[in-house]
């Protein structure tokens, strides 16, 4: 008999219900097709919680007492980032990271990992609406605002809400291969790999997506920190091109305004 792949799911009052339900359904559907995931819902103090919908979630364990986990998922909620992450919740994430082979955040769960210091020196993403806030609040994190999910070593992070489904599918694919992951996606009527990034849902980022990697890097940097120093000199240095060449790239691909008007 296969050893269960234990997945810890950290929840709290105000947790986004879809953040919990989406990935959970992916793993449950994978089990129907032959996988052996075991979901362990946990919270600080093993206390049942109330989700964003008002629905009660019954937990299985204290986050400090889950035992070994193959995967630990930290959910998000609309309470972040306007509400600071409590030391208890950050501590629970730290404990789970020590118990798990790999760690992942869903949506604004990235703020919990960030508060715990687990994203320092790493690349990460979160909901597009809060990417700039994450970048400003935690400058040691390289925020990728357009990514659906990011993998950096053993720590994963997903974009907003339903992107948790994309991340869960990617984890299933790593564990059981593309064929099973595709079957799960087909059963749930979702993309195995959705087209485009999350910037397509952002009103401020609905312009044409740059074709060149150099220009995409610049646009993503501005999106992650709109209030930062984005002079033509700094942007050109980030893209490793001359200011004149960067201006030409903007003219060719994005049309006015030119980047020199940002300084």
Short mmCIF file of N, CA and C in Angstrom, two decimals, residues 6 65-71 99-101:
data_model
loop_
_atom_site.label_atom_id
_atom_site.label_comp_id
_atom_site.label_asym_id
_atom_site.label_seq_id
_atom_site.Cartn_x
_atom_site.Cartn_y
_atom_site.Cartn_z
N UNK A 6 1.04 13.37 2.95
CA UNK A 6 0.30 14.20 3.90
C UNK A 6 0.44 15.68 3.53
N UNK A 65 1.44 20.46 15.93
CA UNK A 65 1.43 19.03 16.23
C UNK A 65 0.90 18.21 15.06
N UNK A 66 1.30 18.57 13.85
CA UNK A 66 0.83 17.83 12.68
C UNK A 66 1.69 16.61 12.38
N UNK A 67 2.91 16.59 12.91
CA UNK A 67 3.84 15.55 12.51
C UNK A 67 4.41 15.85 11.15
N UNK A 68 5.13 14.89 10.59
CA UNK A 68 5.78 15.12 9.29
C UNK A 68 4.75 15.31 8.19
N UNK A 69 5.02 16.29 7.33
CA UNK A 69 4.16 16.58 6.19
C UNK A 69 4.98 16.53 4.90
N UNK A 70 4.38 16.01 3.86
CA UNK A 70 5.04 16.09 2.56
C UNK A 70 4.92 17.50 1.99
N UNK A 71 3.77 18.12 2.22
CA UNK A 71 3.49 19.47 1.74
C UNK A 71 2.74 20.25 2.81
N UNK A 99 8.35 21.04 9.56
CA UNK A 99 7.78 19.70 9.50
C UNK A 99 7.60 19.19 8.08
N UNK A 100 7.66 20.08 7.09
CA UNK A 100 7.26 19.74 5.73
C UNK A 100 8.45 19.65 4.77
N UNK A 101 8.30 18.77 3.78
CA UNK A 101 9.32 18.66 2.73
C UNK A 101 9.27 19.85 1.79
#
